[in-house]
Each structure stands twice: as C-alpha cells, then as structure tokens.
Amino acid sequence: MSNYLLSTYSRINLSFTHGKGAWLFTNNKKKYLDFASGIAVSCLGHSNPILLKALKSQSEKLWHTSNLYNIKEQERLAQELCNKSFADKVFFCNSGAEATEGLIKLARKYHHIKGDFLKKNIIVLDNAFHGRTITGIQAGSNSLHKEGFLAKENCSCGFIRVPLGDIEYLKSKININTAAIFFEPIQGEGGINVCPKNYLNQIRKICNQNNILMILDEVQCGIGRTGKVFAYEWWNVKPDMVGLAKGLGGGFPIGAILLKNKIAKCITPGSHGSTFGGNQLACAVSLAVMKEISKKKLLKNVLNLGIFLEKKINKILSNNTSVITEVFGKGLMLGVKCSVPNSDLAKILRKKGLLVVPASNNVIRLLPPLNITKKEAQKAIDIINEAVNDLK
Ligand SMILES: Cc1ncc(COP(=O)(O)O)c(C=O)c1O
C-alpha cells in the first residue's frame, strides 16, 4: 500500500508479478485463477503471445505521432470495426469514460446542427454506470459518484432516469427536449442486468418515431464478452452509436465510438479530438484483439463455457441458497446473486485462489478471459462449490 496514491480504491492487499493466460502469480509463488480480467479488460488472458507479438513489433517501429497525421494502424482498426458492426465511422479515445463523454457531445451536436436546439436531454437507466468524468457521473446512477462533484447538488443536468425494462414509463418521459436514449445492453457495475428480450428493439422503434438517437454503452459487454462481437447483436438491432473500451485493447488502454454517417456529419476538424486517441501502439494491439475475438471458435468458447458455468452454478445453488441464490448473464459476463455479503464471498474465493469482481445489488461478477479452457472453468466451479460449503 502506498501513502502517495489518492485513495480512490479500497485496495486488496495483493499484488502480482506476472500473468499467463487466465492465471496471475504473486512473488510468493501463489497463483490465482483470474475471473476478473482487470474488470473485463484482459479479454485474451495475460501475456497472450499474439498480443505480445503485435505490441513488440509495433513498439520497435513507432508508438505515437498524434492525430495531426495519418495513422495507418488506426485506419485499419476503424475499417475492421466498421466491417464488423453497424457503423460507418469511428472515433478513438483512451477509456470508457472518454467514450461516454464523446457520445453525449455527439448526440447533442447532431441535433444542434440540424437546428433542433431544444434536443439536449438524454434518457438513462437506473443502476447505470458510464464512467467517472463529470458527464459520466451525471449519466450514471450512483449518488456516491456524484456527491460534491457537480456544479449543483442533485442536478439532473440533462439526464432523465428511468427504470430498466419499463417501456411505457420511458415513453412517458420523451418530449421535444429528448436527444437520445443511452444505456448498457447488459449493465456491468449495476449487477449484470441483462436488458429484456425485445427491449432494444422497442427502443429502436421509439427512437425512429421520435427522431432521437439510440446510443449503447458496450464498454463492458462488448468485444466478444457475451459470445457475439457486440452485445447488441443479441437483439438483432442497429444502434446509432456505440461506446467501446476495456476489452478493445486486451489490456492496452484504448476507447472508441462507433457511429453512423448521419451523426459523423456534424463533426468538423477541431470540434472534437484526443491527443493519444488511436495512436499506433494502441491500434496495433487492438487490431490483434479484434482479429482474435472475431474468430468463430473463440465466440463459441464464450457461449459454451458461459452455459457450462451457469449450469454448474445453478446445480450448486439448487442444493442450498443460503450463500448464493441465482446466476444470470450472457456468455462470459455472469452475475451470481449472493445471500451473504458479496464481499465476503469474494474474499473467501480469493483465499482459495479465484478472483472475481463485486457489483451492485450484492452480486459477484465472473468475467474470465474469453479464451479460458473447460478445465479452468471447472476449477472455478470447484472453488465456488468449496466456498459456498464453507460459508453455509
Ligand atoms: C459500462 C461502462 N461504461 C463506462 C465505463 C468507464 O470506463 P473507464 O473506466 O475506462 O473510463 C465502465 C467501466 O467500468 C463501464 O463498465
């Protein structure tokens, strides 16, 4: 622990010297099965040889020149993301929070350029998390994240909050001031809340009817995490914009906004930007990530092992619900609802060598690398089973 670091996290007293695949190692040779993946970041595991090769090769050529010049790696990554999605254009940044920031700016600017000067409000959901910038905390629902940080306490600041799933209530909140509906198809920090069947389709329809934008935050649920390259594919809809980060770099910081041409038109040189966004090093690594996560075999692994884990956890809790009561999610983005404090379960799992991430609503998140093996999934199940037995 350091006296020199700002206390933004209540850190676990544990540090790692190296990692290999789904495993993390400490200097006293203890190893941990990593079902946290740095909060859904290390999507291809630690020290992945393909990513190492891409990083090493690019690092010996060129790291950064700035967006004052053409960047071939960035152009290739943008093309790859567009080919794989609904998007016509891409903007690169460095994190999920920056993606949120850009998405909200673009939504407002889109209407502004069209002369719709009233359309500024963004509809967001309960339990939402969109990052820690001023805009991100306004869009998010956690009051602890906002307290003391806003220009005006309890300010809705142009964000209208609705409960997830209640389409009629959402409709009742739409008016001439509504610019966009912005949400996570599967809420991560909020507790692995999967939007119901047809929810995205209904929102698409509402957006079309009211000339408002449908914007998705796939910072946590995107890039293969659910068994599809993008989570929205599960609903078979096309959004207007999507924010990405986390898994997009497999551990190297990068964020992105995917968008349609109709929105891209509102931006002219100088109106938005980023110094680091999409530099050579980040894009070279991300290109390697995209190539890997687009492979059918990998996506199938995510689906199969997701189903495997869900089945096995259901079996554990079917015998006893005094520790865990439910498992839900999609692919390798799973939530386990706890009946003991989730931090207690996370602690005992950690003691037994399994790393997980707590989330809101007393849930623990299982977010392993997407390329884990069945043997590793079974190992996690054995540890969960033991921990549940110890706690009951
Ligand atoms: C859905 C979602 N959006 C945005 C963010 C913010 O991303 P970052 O921490 O990279 O700024 C996160 C981070 O957890 C997230 O889960």
XYZ file of C-alpha atoms and ligand atoms in Angstrom:
408
model
C 0.000 0.000 0.000
C 1.318 3.465 -0.818
C 0.970 6.749 1.051
C 1.470 8.516 -2.241
C -1.643 7.294 -4.024
C -5.021 9.000 -3.931
C -7.438 6.704 -2.099
C -9.853 6.175 -4.973
C -9.957 2.430 -4.327
C -10.050 0.381 -1.137
C -7.375 -1.916 -2.483
C -6.989 -5.589 -1.673
C -3.550 -6.175 -0.174
C -2.330 -8.313 -3.036
C -0.029 -7.642 -5.971
C 1.068 -9.738 -8.878
C 4.420 -10.180 -10.536
C 3.259 -11.794 -13.754
C 0.401 -13.485 -15.529
C -0.078 -16.254 -18.058
C -3.420 -16.905 -19.719
C -6.137 -16.963 -17.062
C -3.582 -17.121 -14.218
C -1.948 -14.427 -12.087
C 1.118 -15.074 -9.918
C 2.455 -13.329 -6.801
C 6.078 -13.089 -5.709
C 5.489 -15.744 -3.037
C 4.535 -18.140 -5.850
C 0.831 -18.234 -5.068
C -1.316 -18.407 -8.192
C -4.828 -17.135 -8.804
C -7.393 -18.039 -11.432
C -8.367 -14.649 -12.813
C -12.156 -14.435 -13.292
C -11.959 -10.645 -13.037
C -9.717 -9.962 -16.069
C -8.904 -6.490 -14.717
C -12.688 -5.805 -14.810
C -13.415 -7.256 -18.259
C -10.247 -5.862 -19.834
C -7.768 -8.723 -20.362
C -10.156 -10.493 -22.717
C -7.481 -12.764 -24.203
C -5.718 -13.514 -20.929
C -2.369 -12.333 -19.616
C 0.803 -12.373 -21.737
C -1.134 -13.553 -24.753
C 1.560 -14.395 -27.346
C -0.443 -12.899 -30.238
C -0.923 -9.588 -28.428
C 2.694 -9.620 -27.228
C 3.865 -10.047 -30.802
C 1.696 -7.161 -32.030
C 2.856 -4.909 -29.177
C 6.515 -5.812 -29.538
C 6.568 -5.438 -33.280
C 4.794 -2.037 -33.233
C 6.820 -0.789 -30.247
C 10.007 -1.269 -32.243
C 8.618 0.796 -35.134
C 6.554 3.716 -33.871
C 4.427 4.458 -30.788
C 2.782 7.790 -31.329
C 2.705 10.637 -33.810
C -0.663 12.327 -32.944
C -3.777 12.758 -34.999
C -2.136 15.632 -36.869
C -1.001 12.923 -39.302
C -2.478 9.872 -40.973
C -2.141 6.738 -38.848
C -2.363 3.571 -40.925
C -2.949 1.260 -37.930
C -5.841 3.489 -36.830
C -7.366 3.459 -40.310
C -7.147 -0.328 -40.422
C -8.729 -0.713 -36.987
C -11.550 1.704 -37.879
C -12.249 -0.262 -41.070
C -12.253 -3.529 -39.130
C -14.698 -2.157 -36.533
C -16.997 -0.791 -39.243
C -16.891 -4.057 -41.213
C -17.916 -5.963 -38.091
C -20.676 -3.581 -36.974
C -23.470 -1.187 -37.970
C -21.028 1.731 -38.037
C -19.760 3.951 -40.873
C -17.136 5.802 -38.865
C -15.052 5.510 -35.693
C -13.587 7.984 -33.225
C -10.748 6.760 -30.996
C -10.082 7.793 -27.416
C -8.401 6.134 -24.426
C -11.056 4.945 -21.978
C -14.701 4.160 -21.418
C -15.351 7.468 -19.683
C -13.996 9.354 -22.670
C -16.199 7.289 -24.952
C -19.229 8.324 -22.847
C -18.146 11.941 -22.989
C -17.881 11.855 -26.773
C -21.186 10.004 -27.204
C -23.091 12.664 -25.255
C -21.318 15.503 -27.091
C -22.112 13.921 -30.452
C -25.777 13.322 -29.564
C -26.310 16.969 -28.668
C -24.286 18.279 -31.601
C -26.217 16.070 -34.048
C -29.486 17.785 -33.176
C -27.857 21.210 -32.868
C -26.504 21.081 -36.425
C -29.985 20.178 -37.657
C -31.395 23.250 -35.912
C -33.099 21.228 -33.158
C -31.691 23.471 -30.426
C -34.067 22.110 -27.790
C -32.946 18.479 -28.023
C -30.397 18.213 -25.219
C -31.797 15.676 -22.738
C -30.558 12.121 -22.576
C -32.683 9.296 -21.168
C -30.600 6.924 -18.994
C -31.358 3.927 -16.768
C -31.417 3.139 -13.074
C -28.252 1.259 -11.995
C -26.336 2.694 -14.944
C -22.575 3.205 -14.915
C -20.866 5.206 -17.647
C -17.535 6.306 -16.165
C -16.125 8.970 -13.886
C -15.993 12.187 -15.899
C -18.445 14.937 -14.969
C -20.727 13.795 -17.807
C -20.218 10.139 -16.931
C -21.266 10.584 -13.300
C -24.300 12.589 -14.402
C -25.322 9.778 -16.744
C -24.627 7.158 -14.082
C -26.988 6.476 -11.204
C -24.642 6.041 -8.223
C -25.079 9.031 -5.904
C -21.720 8.390 -4.176
C -20.011 9.011 -7.516
C -21.714 12.440 -7.772
C -21.677 13.808 -4.236
C -19.772 17.088 -4.079
C -18.582 16.868 -7.676
C -21.401 18.609 -9.550
C -21.861 22.369 -10.081
C -25.258 21.971 -8.438
C -26.086 19.189 -5.937
C -28.840 16.797 -7.049
C -28.760 18.262 -10.537
C -30.208 16.011 -13.224
C -28.001 18.004 -15.625
C -29.968 16.994 -18.708
C -30.187 13.282 -17.841
C -33.649 11.775 -17.346
C -33.561 8.474 -15.440
C -35.975 5.602 -15.999
C -36.126 2.027 -14.672
C -34.719 -0.717 -16.901
C -37.447 -2.624 -18.724
C -40.426 -0.277 -18.265
C -41.082 0.830 -21.849
C -44.321 2.694 -21.061
C -42.612 4.807 -18.399
C -39.729 5.504 -20.774
C -42.192 6.625 -23.459
C -43.873 8.965 -20.996
C -40.543 10.751 -20.466
C -39.979 11.540 -24.142
C -40.655 15.105 -25.241
C -39.301 17.799 -27.577
C -36.172 18.063 -25.413
C -35.151 14.414 -25.791
C -31.947 13.947 -27.791
C -31.114 10.297 -27.121
C -31.634 7.139 -25.105
C -28.294 5.936 -23.703
C -27.811 2.636 -21.901
C -25.821 -0.579 -21.444
C -27.425 -3.646 -23.127
C -26.072 -5.564 -20.112
C -25.308 -3.447 -17.062
C -21.959 -4.404 -15.554
C -21.319 -2.345 -12.418
C -25.085 -2.297 -11.833
C -25.096 -6.062 -11.205
C -25.193 -7.882 -14.585
C -28.683 -6.713 -15.526
C -29.490 -8.005 -18.991
C -31.982 -5.845 -20.938
C -35.110 -7.933 -21.571
C -35.912 -9.641 -24.863
C -37.244 -7.064 -27.370
C -36.176 -4.138 -25.150
C -33.586 -2.837 -27.601
C -35.993 -3.415 -30.492
C -38.716 -1.414 -28.759
C -36.249 1.388 -28.033
C -35.117 1.371 -31.669
C -38.719 1.865 -32.723
C -39.285 4.678 -30.223
C -36.094 6.410 -31.400
C -37.173 6.178 -35.055
C -40.643 7.505 -34.305
C -39.380 10.452 -32.264
C -36.234 11.404 -34.171
C -33.950 10.605 -31.252
C -30.707 8.638 -31.138
C -30.213 5.135 -29.756
C -26.812 5.025 -28.070
C -25.305 1.972 -26.391
C -22.534 1.699 -23.841
C -20.721 -1.542 -24.668
C -17.599 -0.626 -22.729
C -18.012 -3.719 -20.532
C -20.316 -6.016 -22.518
C -18.763 -5.524 -25.982
C -15.837 -7.151 -27.810
C -16.854 -10.800 -27.588
C -17.730 -10.809 -23.876
C -21.269 -12.130 -24.462
C -20.390 -14.577 -27.246
C -21.073 -12.053 -30.036
C -18.595 -9.391 -31.118
C -21.106 -6.732 -29.972
C -23.780 -7.361 -27.337
C -26.474 -5.526 -29.351
C -26.335 -8.365 -31.912
C -28.337 -10.487 -29.441
C -31.322 -8.197 -30.046
C -30.806 -8.043 -33.789
C -30.994 -4.239 -33.906
C -28.757 -1.485 -35.192
C -27.989 1.379 -32.787
C -26.875 4.846 -33.941
C -23.743 4.955 -31.787
C -21.818 2.586 -29.507
C -19.087 3.282 -26.944
C -16.263 0.754 -26.503
C -13.138 0.417 -24.325
C -11.917 -2.277 -21.874
C -11.620 -5.469 -23.980
C -10.926 -3.475 -27.154
C -7.272 -3.205 -26.138
C -6.971 -6.509 -24.256
C -5.125 -4.580 -21.510
C -3.724 -1.726 -23.567
C -5.747 1.471 -22.949
C -7.990 2.373 -25.872
C -11.584 3.524 -26.270
C -13.761 4.074 -29.314
C -17.048 5.455 -30.536
C -18.757 3.688 -33.421
C -21.233 5.871 -35.275
C -23.411 6.298 -38.339
C -22.606 8.782 -41.116
C -25.660 10.904 -40.312
C -24.069 11.748 -36.923
C -20.475 11.866 -38.175
C -21.517 14.719 -40.487
C -21.942 17.070 -37.518
C -18.240 16.994 -36.694
C -15.701 19.205 -38.443
C -11.937 19.334 -37.761
C -11.302 20.942 -34.397
C -14.743 20.320 -32.894
C -13.672 17.147 -31.028
C -10.386 15.310 -30.570
C -7.844 13.456 -28.462
C -4.048 13.598 -28.250
C -3.468 9.936 -27.522
C -6.658 8.503 -29.034
C -5.885 5.815 -31.612
C -2.112 6.007 -31.585
C -0.033 3.408 -33.404
C 0.735 1.281 -30.367
C -2.857 1.072 -29.089
C -4.265 0.370 -32.548
C -1.714 -2.316 -33.390
C -2.661 -4.215 -30.214
C -6.368 -3.629 -30.735
C -6.181 -4.912 -34.316
C -4.727 -8.151 -32.954
C -7.524 -8.314 -30.344
C -10.215 -7.766 -32.984
C -8.772 -10.479 -35.197
C -8.807 -12.984 -32.325
C -12.194 -12.166 -30.843
C -13.885 -12.314 -34.240
C -12.928 -15.963 -34.636
C -15.953 -18.272 -34.558
C -14.069 -20.724 -32.367
C -13.433 -18.116 -29.695
C -17.012 -16.822 -29.686
C -18.249 -20.416 -29.464
C -15.955 -20.991 -26.499
C -17.505 -17.958 -24.779
C -21.013 -19.306 -25.354
C -20.234 -22.903 -24.407
C -18.286 -22.091 -21.270
C -20.850 -19.461 -20.267
C -23.574 -22.111 -20.438
C -21.306 -24.610 -18.646
C -20.609 -22.198 -15.765
C -24.261 -21.196 -15.481
C -25.408 -24.838 -15.347
C -22.821 -25.809 -12.746
C -23.562 -22.779 -10.550
C -27.286 -23.499 -10.799
C -26.512 -27.001 -9.589
C -24.555 -25.631 -6.603
C -27.341 -23.266 -5.591
C -30.111 -25.801 -6.180
C -28.892 -27.653 -3.080
C -28.632 -24.601 -0.881
C -29.498 -20.913 -1.270
C -28.026 -19.653 1.984
C -24.933 -18.291 0.179
C -25.884 -17.768 -3.468
C -29.391 -17.618 -4.912
C -29.203 -17.006 -8.646
C -26.896 -16.891 -11.660
C -27.563 -14.787 -14.754
C -25.901 -13.021 -17.671
C -24.740 -13.837 -21.170
C -21.631 -15.634 -22.378
C -18.727 -14.950 -20.042
C -20.395 -11.956 -18.400
C -22.088 -13.697 -15.490
C -23.541 -12.412 -12.245
C -24.074 -14.504 -9.125
C -26.564 -13.076 -6.633
C -25.395 -13.572 -3.057
C -27.382 -14.007 0.120
C -24.255 -13.378 2.205
C -22.430 -10.040 1.610
C -20.830 -10.309 -1.852
C -17.517 -9.020 -0.468
C -17.445 -11.972 1.989
C -17.874 -14.445 -0.840
C -15.293 -12.628 -2.997
C -12.833 -12.743 -0.071
C -13.175 -16.458 0.553
C -12.969 -17.195 -3.189
C -9.786 -15.157 -3.310
C -8.339 -17.055 -0.360
C -8.987 -20.231 -2.300
C -7.351 -18.809 -5.428
C -10.227 -17.427 -7.521
C -10.514 -13.711 -8.351
C -13.981 -12.254 -9.028
C -15.428 -8.712 -9.058
C -18.209 -7.489 -6.766
C -21.008 -5.421 -8.352
C -24.110 -3.561 -7.115
C -27.155 -5.409 -5.771
C -24.979 -7.884 -3.847
C -23.787 -9.613 -6.989
C -20.365 -11.027 -7.803
C -19.267 -10.855 -11.422
C -17.495 -13.658 -13.256
C -15.590 -12.070 -16.128
C -12.869 -14.545 -17.110
C -10.692 -14.197 -20.195
C -12.714 -15.256 -23.253
C -10.223 -17.990 -24.116
C -10.355 -19.902 -20.802
C -10.453 -23.676 -21.071
C -13.150 -26.018 -19.789
C -10.633 -27.280 -17.236
C -10.181 -23.749 -15.905
C -13.947 -23.218 -15.838
C -14.304 -26.470 -13.877
C -11.562 -25.320 -11.472
C -13.529 -22.111 -10.816
C -16.656 -24.185 -10.166
C -14.781 -26.410 -7.691
C -13.591 -23.318 -5.803
C -17.082 -21.737 -5.810
C -18.541 -25.023 -4.548
C -15.997 -25.204 -1.724
C -16.537 -21.553 -0.765
C -20.326 -21.983 -0.711
C -19.941 -25.055 1.515
C -17.606 -23.188 3.856
C -19.978 -20.238 4.184
C -23.283 -22.050 4.596
C -20.400 0.267 -18.982
C -19.213 1.120 -18.646
N -19.095 2.330 -19.194
C -18.041 3.127 -18.928
C -17.048 2.726 -18.078
C -15.887 3.612 -17.785
O -14.747 3.109 -18.369
P -13.297 3.605 -17.923
O -13.076 3.143 -16.525
O -12.384 3.001 -18.939
O -13.314 5.096 -18.016
C -17.130 1.452 -17.490
C -16.096 0.994 -16.542
O -16.282 0.118 -15.750
C -18.239 0.637 -17.774
O -18.369 -0.576 -17.225
